């Protein structure tokens, strides 16, 4: 190293490396300080409250015109049928439910569907079974 007027000359490569190290340390220090001061803000009045733990039971709202049971059954049908089954007739629905090991309740409900009616989605199946459906906004 060459000393000039009491200054330490390190060279451009070493200068760049030292700048990166300093920048990284400053960024880390700043993030540690801000994390300590962060507190969760409560949900707004129009927002759902967060469940306090993963073991908590989540209960969402039900759309107007539907009961919790309607929502649950429609959701289960959607889960066991998937999207690829549509458009489908009763036999297609039954075949998909059985192939995906759906609960007996869903299979017995699907057996009540009209034989040659075509369903474009789970909503159509729910309506045909007499389950409540959302009131559409106008």
XYZ file of N, CA, C and O in Angstrom:
552
model
N 0.838 -1.170 0.000
C 0.000 0.000 0.000
C 0.883 1.233 0.000
O 1.903 1.283 0.657
N 0.416 2.210 -0.691
C 1.173 3.458 -0.782
C 0.483 4.477 0.089
O -0.722 4.646 0.025
N 1.266 5.171 0.931
C 0.699 6.194 1.808
C 0.956 7.551 1.189
O 2.077 7.873 0.843
N -0.099 8.345 1.009
C 0.036 9.676 0.460
C -0.668 10.641 1.375
O -1.861 10.504 1.613
N 0.050 11.591 1.905
C -0.516 12.611 2.783
C -1.338 12.005 3.912
O -2.419 12.483 4.245
N -0.908 10.881 4.452
C -1.584 10.258 5.580
C -2.846 9.507 5.196
O -3.588 9.067 6.046
N -3.172 9.332 3.917
C -4.379 8.634 3.461
C -4.003 7.214 3.052
O -2.940 6.995 2.497
N -4.867 6.256 3.329
C -4.636 4.864 2.956
C -5.284 4.623 1.601
O -6.489 4.754 1.444
N -4.529 4.296 0.590
C -5.070 4.018 -0.746
C -5.340 2.529 -0.835
O -4.438 1.720 -0.690
N -6.579 2.149 -1.065
C -6.924 0.730 -1.108
C -7.200 0.227 -2.505
O -7.236 -0.962 -2.724
N -7.483 1.062 -3.423
C -7.774 0.641 -4.785
C -9.261 0.545 -5.024
O -10.046 0.347 -4.095
N -9.692 0.687 -6.287
C -11.119 0.715 -6.606
C -11.862 -0.580 -6.270
O -13.001 -0.551 -5.818
N -11.237 -1.735 -6.470
C -11.917 -3.004 -6.187
C -12.208 -3.135 -4.703
O -13.308 -3.522 -4.294
N -11.239 -2.816 -3.870
C -11.435 -2.897 -2.419
C -12.434 -1.851 -1.949
O -13.254 -2.117 -1.074
N -12.402 -0.652 -2.557
C -13.380 0.386 -2.206
C -14.796 -0.096 -2.468
O -15.696 0.076 -1.638
N -15.021 -0.711 -3.624
C -16.354 -1.221 -3.962
C -16.802 -2.290 -2.980
O -17.958 -2.316 -2.554
N -15.894 -3.193 -2.619
C -16.230 -4.254 -1.678
C -16.600 -3.655 -0.319
O -17.578 -4.062 0.312
N -15.858 -2.683 0.133
C -16.132 -2.053 1.434
C -17.468 -1.300 1.401
O -18.225 -1.317 2.372
N -17.789 -0.654 0.266
C -19.070 0.043 0.138
C -20.234 -0.951 0.245
O -21.230 -0.687 0.908
N -20.098 -2.105 -0.423
C -21.154 -3.124 -0.375
C -21.350 -3.647 1.043
O -22.470 -3.837 1.507
N -20.249 -3.880 1.747
C -20.345 -4.356 3.123
C -21.022 -3.320 4.009
O -21.898 -3.652 4.806
N -20.638 -2.072 3.861
C -21.221 -1.001 4.670
C -22.703 -0.848 4.341
O -23.537 -0.725 5.246
N -23.050 -0.879 3.047
C -24.445 -0.744 2.646
C -25.278 -1.888 3.227
O -26.374 -1.692 3.734
N -24.737 -3.111 3.171
C -25.445 -4.262 3.732
C -25.647 -4.131 5.227
O -26.716 -4.429 5.753
N -24.631 -3.663 5.932
C -24.747 -3.495 7.386
C -25.757 -2.414 7.732
O -26.558 -2.575 8.644
N -25.757 -1.303 6.988
C -26.719 -0.228 7.243
C -28.144 -0.694 6.986
O -29.055 -0.386 7.743
N -28.342 -1.469 5.916
C -29.669 -2.001 5.603
C -30.139 -2.942 6.701
O -31.280 -2.871 7.150
N -29.276 -3.817 7.165
C -29.617 -4.746 8.235
C -29.974 -3.998 9.515
O -30.981 -4.283 10.153
N -29.164 -3.012 9.871
C -29.438 -2.227 11.081
C -30.785 -1.529 10.987
O -31.564 -1.518 11.933
N -31.092 -0.971 9.830
C -32.350 -0.256 9.645
C -33.536 -1.217 9.746
O -34.527 -0.924 10.392
N -33.423 -2.413 9.139
C -34.534 -3.360 9.188
C -34.744 -3.884 10.601
O -35.863 -4.120 11.023
N -33.676 -4.071 11.360
C -33.831 -4.518 12.746
C -34.533 -3.466 13.584
O -35.380 -3.776 14.410
N -34.202 -2.219 13.382
C -34.837 -1.141 14.153
C -36.306 -1.032 13.812
O -37.135 -0.856 14.693
N -36.670 -1.150 12.530
C -38.078 -0.989 12.172
C -38.903 -2.198 12.589
O -40.061 -2.051 12.945
N -38.335 -3.413 12.568
C -39.081 -4.596 12.994
C -39.439 -4.526 14.469
O -40.491 -4.992 14.883
N -38.562 -3.945 15.276
C -38.839 -3.846 16.711
C -40.016 -2.926 16.984
O -40.751 -3.108 17.943
N -40.212 -1.917 16.139
C -41.249 -0.926 16.385
C -42.573 -1.253 15.702
O -43.538 -0.533 15.876
N -42.610 -2.322 14.939
C -43.845 -2.666 14.235
C -44.800 -3.398 15.143
O -44.437 -4.320 15.840
N -46.036 -2.974 15.085
C -47.097 -3.674 15.805
C -48.219 -3.917 14.818
O -48.457 -3.114 13.924
N -48.914 -5.026 14.988
C -50.046 -5.304 14.121
C -51.166 -4.328 14.426
O -51.489 -4.087 15.590
N -51.749 -3.798 13.374
C -52.875 -2.906 13.561
C -54.150 -3.732 13.562
O -54.256 -4.723 12.853
N -55.130 -3.332 14.336
C -56.382 -4.091 14.360
C -57.094 -3.973 13.013
O -56.905 -3.014 12.272
N -57.920 -4.975 12.708
C -58.687 -4.958 11.465
C -59.682 -3.808 11.506
O -60.171 -3.420 12.569
N -59.972 -3.251 10.340
C -60.965 -2.187 10.248
C -62.352 -2.731 10.545
O -62.582 -3.935 10.589
N -63.291 -1.822 10.723
C -64.650 -2.245 11.074
C -65.289 -3.123 10.001
O -66.083 -3.986 10.299
N -64.915 -2.891 8.737
C -65.526 -3.650 7.658
C -64.699 -4.871 7.256
O -64.994 -5.545 6.285
N -63.661 -5.196 8.027
C -62.775 -6.319 7.715
C -62.991 -7.454 8.714
O -63.289 -7.205 9.876
N -62.827 -8.695 8.248
C -62.958 -9.813 9.194
C -61.792 -9.817 10.169
O -60.706 -9.345 9.858
N -62.036 -10.327 11.343
C -60.950 -10.420 12.317
C -60.133 -11.663 12.014
O -60.660 -12.685 11.575
N -58.853 -11.568 12.233
C -57.957 -12.696 11.968
C -58.120 -13.747 13.054
O -58.335 -13.423 14.216
N -58.009 -15.003 12.661
C -58.066 -16.088 13.635
C -56.801 -16.037 14.475
O -55.708 -15.855 13.948
N -56.907 -16.171 15.787
C -55.745 -16.040 16.654
C -54.715 -17.161 16.525
O -53.565 -16.967 16.841
N -55.110 -18.329 16.049
C -54.144 -19.419 15.920
C -54.623 -20.376 14.827
O -55.800 -20.393 14.478
N -53.711 -21.196 14.302
C -54.114 -22.140 13.253
C -55.177 -23.135 13.708
O -55.926 -23.651 12.897
N -55.246 -23.389 14.998
C -56.235 -24.341 15.502
C -57.629 -23.727 15.610
O -58.599 -24.421 15.839
N -57.723 -22.404 15.466
C -59.007 -21.726 15.577
C -59.915 -22.113 14.426
O -59.467 -22.381 13.318
N -61.196 -22.144 14.683
C -62.175 -22.458 13.656
C -62.516 -21.173 12.933
O -62.853 -20.165 13.541
N -62.389 -21.200 11.605
C -62.750 -20.032 10.803
C -64.198 -20.151 10.403
O -64.632 -21.172 9.905
N -64.938 -19.115 10.647
C -66.335 -19.094 10.243
C -66.543 -17.864 9.383
O -66.589 -16.761 9.887
N -66.613 -18.081 8.106
C -66.847 -16.970 7.197
C -68.323 -16.638 7.152
O -69.170 -17.356 7.674
N -68.636 -15.559 6.520
C -70.024 -15.178 6.370
C -70.696 -16.019 5.301
O -70.049 -16.660 4.486
N -72.001 -16.047 5.327
C -72.733 -16.766 4.293
C -73.412 -15.742 3.403
O -73.952 -14.749 3.889
N -73.384 -15.971 2.097
C -74.045 -15.041 1.187
C -75.546 -14.995 1.469
O -76.141 -15.983 1.907
N -76.147 -13.861 1.204
C -77.588 -13.695 1.393
C -78.307 -14.704 0.504
O -77.997 -14.844 -0.668
N -79.230 -15.431 1.080
C -79.971 -16.446 0.334
C -79.443 -17.854 0.549
O -79.986 -18.802 0.009
N -78.370 -17.993 1.338
C -77.778 -19.318 1.574
C -77.619 -19.553 3.073
O -77.402 -18.620 3.831
N -77.685 -20.817 3.457
C -77.397 -21.189 4.842
C -75.957 -21.703 4.904
O -75.340 -21.959 3.866
N -75.446 -21.874 6.109
C -74.100 -22.448 6.258
C -74.043 -23.834 5.625
O -73.052 -24.220 5.021
N -75.115 -24.592 5.776
C -75.176 -25.938 5.195
C -75.090 -25.868 3.669
O -74.371 -26.633 3.047
N -75.832 -24.930 3.072
C -75.795 -24.773 1.613
C -74.381 -24.460 1.134
O -73.898 -25.049 0.164
N -73.730 -23.543 1.824
C -72.366 -23.157 1.453
C -71.438 -24.356 1.569
O -70.633 -24.637 0.678
N -71.561 -25.093 2.673
C -70.705 -26.252 2.904
C -70.894 -27.340 1.856
O -69.924 -27.896 1.333
N -72.145 -27.646 1.540
C -72.420 -28.691 0.548
C -71.935 -28.279 -0.841
O -71.319 -29.063 -1.549
N -72.216 -27.035 -1.224
C -71.765 -26.576 -2.536
C -70.242 -26.616 -2.618
O -69.664 -27.028 -3.621
N -69.599 -26.229 -1.532
C -68.141 -26.250 -1.483
C -67.605 -27.678 -1.603
O -66.625 -27.927 -2.312
N -68.251 -28.608 -0.918
C -67.827 -30.012 -1.012
C -68.031 -30.568 -2.419
O -67.170 -31.271 -2.951
N -69.172 -30.238 -3.038
C -69.386 -30.673 -4.416
C -68.274 -30.137 -5.313
O -67.708 -30.867 -6.122
N -67.963 -28.862 -5.160
C -66.914 -28.248 -5.980
C -65.571 -28.942 -5.757
O -64.821 -29.200 -6.703
N -65.283 -29.269 -4.520
C -64.013 -29.911 -4.185
C -63.898 -31.284 -4.842
O -62.877 -31.621 -5.427
N -64.946 -32.083 -4.762
C -64.887 -33.448 -5.280
C -65.119 -33.536 -6.790
O -64.728 -34.518 -7.404
N -65.738 -32.515 -7.378
C -65.980 -32.554 -8.815
C -64.867 -31.898 -9.624
O -64.578 -32.317 -10.736
N -64.260 -30.872 -9.076
C -63.242 -30.156 -9.841
C -63.882 -29.384 -10.980
O -65.100 -29.284 -11.092
N -63.050 -28.858 -11.850
C -63.556 -28.051 -12.960
C -63.661 -28.827 -14.268
O -64.431 -28.480 -15.145
N -62.880 -29.866 -14.400
C -62.789 -30.553 -15.686
C -64.025 -31.375 -16.032
O -64.182 -31.797 -17.175
N -64.915 -31.601 -15.084
C -66.092 -32.433 -15.334
C -67.150 -31.696 -16.175
O -67.954 -32.334 -16.850
N -67.131 -30.383 -16.170
C -68.172 -29.584 -16.834
C -67.865 -29.366 -18.301
O -66.711 -29.248 -18.675
N -68.910 -29.268 -19.104
C -70.334 -29.463 -18.822
C -70.597 -30.938 -18.518
O -69.932 -31.817 -19.066
N -71.554 -31.184 -17.639
C -71.785 -32.547 -17.170
C -73.268 -32.838 -17.007
O -74.056 -31.947 -16.702
N -73.619 -34.100 -17.206
C -74.947 -34.601 -16.889
C -74.845 -35.401 -15.600
O -73.753 -35.606 -15.082
N -75.976 -35.863 -15.090
C -76.009 -36.571 -13.810
C -74.997 -37.709 -13.753
O -74.258 -37.849 -12.770
N -74.928 -38.550 -14.785
C -74.007 -39.688 -14.758
C -72.546 -39.238 -14.703
O -71.717 -39.883 -14.071
N -72.233 -38.115 -15.370
C -70.864 -37.576 -15.309
C -70.533 -37.125 -13.889
O -69.446 -37.374 -13.375
N -71.511 -36.489 -13.260
C -71.328 -36.009 -11.886
C -71.122 -37.186 -10.944
O -70.198 -37.201 -10.126
N -71.970 -38.204 -11.064
C -71.862 -39.384 -10.207
C -70.520 -40.091 -10.403
O -69.865 -40.493 -9.430
N -70.128 -40.238 -11.652
C -68.854 -40.905 -11.955
C -67.683 -40.134 -11.311
O -66.809 -40.726 -10.686
N -67.693 -38.819 -11.443
C -66.613 -38.000 -10.876
C -66.609 -38.075 -9.349
O -65.547 -38.177 -8.724
N -67.779 -38.033 -8.740
C -67.851 -38.114 -7.268
C -67.314 -39.450 -6.772
O -66.549 -39.508 -5.806
N -67.705 -40.514 -7.421
C -67.237 -41.844 -6.999
C -65.741 -42.013 -7.240
O -65.020 -42.556 -6.401
N -65.268 -41.532 -8.383
C -63.835 -41.625 -8.711
C -62.989 -40.852 -7.683
O -61.901 -41.272 -7.336
N -63.528 -39.746 -7.182
C -62.785 -38.911 -6.225
C -63.126 -39.233 -4.771
O -62.777 -38.473 -3.869
N -63.811 -40.373 -4.554
C -64.129 -40.865 -3.207
C -64.885 -39.834 -2.372
O -64.564 -39.590 -1.204
N -65.900 -39.266 -2.977
C -66.735 -38.282 -2.283
C -67.547 -38.975 -1.189
O -67.839 -40.175 -1.277
N -67.941 -38.233 -0.163
C -68.783 -38.807 0.894
C -70.114 -39.333 0.327
O -70.621 -38.817 -0.676
N -70.646 -40.337 0.986
C -71.901 -40.955 0.550
C -73.033 -39.934 0.433
O -73.887 -40.046 -0.450
N -73.056 -38.943 1.324
C -74.110 -37.929 1.286
C -74.117 -37.213 -0.069
O -75.177 -37.022 -0.672
N -72.954 -36.841 -0.568
C -72.891 -36.146 -1.854
C -73.341 -37.059 -2.998
O -74.072 -36.629 -3.893
N -72.918 -38.317 -2.951
C -73.313 -39.263 -3.997
C -74.827 -39.462 -3.979
O -75.489 -39.414 -5.027
N -75.401 -39.644 -2.792
C -76.856 -39.866 -2.729
C -77.613 -38.609 -3.162
O -78.675 -38.714 -3.796
N -77.085 -37.450 -2.867
C -77.729 -36.217 -3.338
C -77.659 -36.128 -4.859
O -78.640 -35.780 -5.514
N -76.505 -36.441 -5.423
C -76.330 -36.369 -6.876
C -77.222 -37.376 -7.599
O -77.631 -37.147 -8.735
N -77.535 -38.486 -6.950
C -78.430 -39.476 -7.558
C -79.829 -38.902 -7.764
O -80.605 -39.417 -8.566
N -80.170 -37.829 -7.049
C -81.478 -37.190 -7.164
C -81.547 -36.194 -8.324
O -82.609 -35.654 -8.624
N -80.410 -35.916 -8.970
C -80.390 -34.964 -10.082
C -81.176 -35.514 -11.263
O -81.174 -36.731 -11.503
N -81.850 -34.652 -12.032
C -82.550 -35.118 -13.249
C -81.563 -35.775 -14.219
O -80.417 -35.337 -14.349
N -82.009 -36.812 -14.904
C -81.126 -37.654 -15.714
C -80.447 -36.940 -16.880
O -79.259 -37.117 -17.093
N -81.144 -36.158 -17.638
C -80.536 -35.631 -18.861
C -80.377 -34.120 -18.849
O -80.351 -33.491 -19.914
N -80.278 -33.562 -17.677
C -80.050 -32.117 -17.570
C -78.550 -31.862 -17.622
O -77.760 -32.609 -17.053
N -78.164 -30.804 -18.304
C -76.748 -30.469 -18.452
C -76.379 -29.359 -17.465
O -77.066 -28.339 -17.383
N -75.290 -29.563 -16.725
C -74.810 -28.602 -15.724
C -73.503 -27.981 -16.188
O -72.575 -28.684 -16.584
N -73.449 -26.657 -16.135
C -72.245 -25.939 -16.562
C -71.292 -25.656 -15.410
O -70.131 -25.316 -15.631
N -71.798 -25.761 -14.174
C -70.957 -25.482 -13.001
C -71.645 -26.016 -11.748
O -72.770 -26.509 -11.800
N -70.958 -25.892 -10.629
C -71.497 -26.402 -9.359
C -72.735 -25.617 -8.927
O -73.604 -26.155 -8.244
N -72.837 -24.379 -9.335
C -74.008 -23.569 -9.005
C -75.267 -24.205 -9.593
O -76.300 -24.273 -8.929
N -75.172 -24.678 -10.819
C -76.318 -25.336 -11.448
C -76.728 -26.594 -10.708
O -77.920 -26.886 -10.566
N -75.747 -27.339 -10.241
C -76.040 -28.552 -9.464
C -76.730 -28.175 -8.154
O -77.724 -28.772 -7.767
N -76.201 -27.155 -7.483
C -76.786 -26.702 -6.213
C -78.236 -26.265 -6.414
O -79.119 -26.616 -5.622
N -78.486 -25.500 -7.461
C -79.858 -25.038 -7.735
C -80.779 -26.219 -8.009
O -81.903 -26.265 -7.515
N -80.311 -27.187 -8.779
C -81.121 -28.354 -9.113
C -81.443 -29.189 -7.884
O -82.493 -29.821 -7.817
N -80.543 -29.186 -6.908
C -80.771 -29.950 -5.677
C -81.590 -29.173 -4.654
O -81.882 -29.671 -3.580
N -81.947 -27.936 -4.983
C -82.759 -27.134 -4.080
C -81.964 -26.459 -2.974
O -82.538 -26.002 -1.986
N -80.646 -26.418 -3.124
C -79.837 -25.710 -2.131
C -79.996 -24.217 -2.350
O -80.225 -23.758 -3.465
N -79.851 -23.462 -1.295
C -79.913 -22.009 -1.426
C -78.749 -21.513 -2.258
O -77.654 -22.087 -2.236
N -78.973 -20.468 -3.000
C -77.915 -19.854 -3.802
C -77.904 -18.354 -3.532
O -78.895 -17.802 -3.041
N -76.785 -17.725 -3.874
C -76.667 -16.295 -3.608
C -77.751 -15.517 -4.359
O -78.092 -15.854 -5.476
N -78.209 -14.460 -3.704
C -79.079 -13.515 -4.412
C -78.166 -12.695 -5.294
O -77.149 -12.179 -4.838
N -78.504 -12.608 -6.549
C -77.661 -11.838 -7.471
C -77.925 -10.352 -7.298
O -79.071 -9.925 -7.140
N -76.828 -9.581 -7.329
C -76.973 -8.120 -7.247
C -77.435 -7.592 -8.588
O -77.025 -8.057 -9.626
N -78.281 -6.584 -8.532
C -78.755 -6.018 -9.799
C -78.116 -4.687 -10.075
O -77.430 -4.108 -9.335
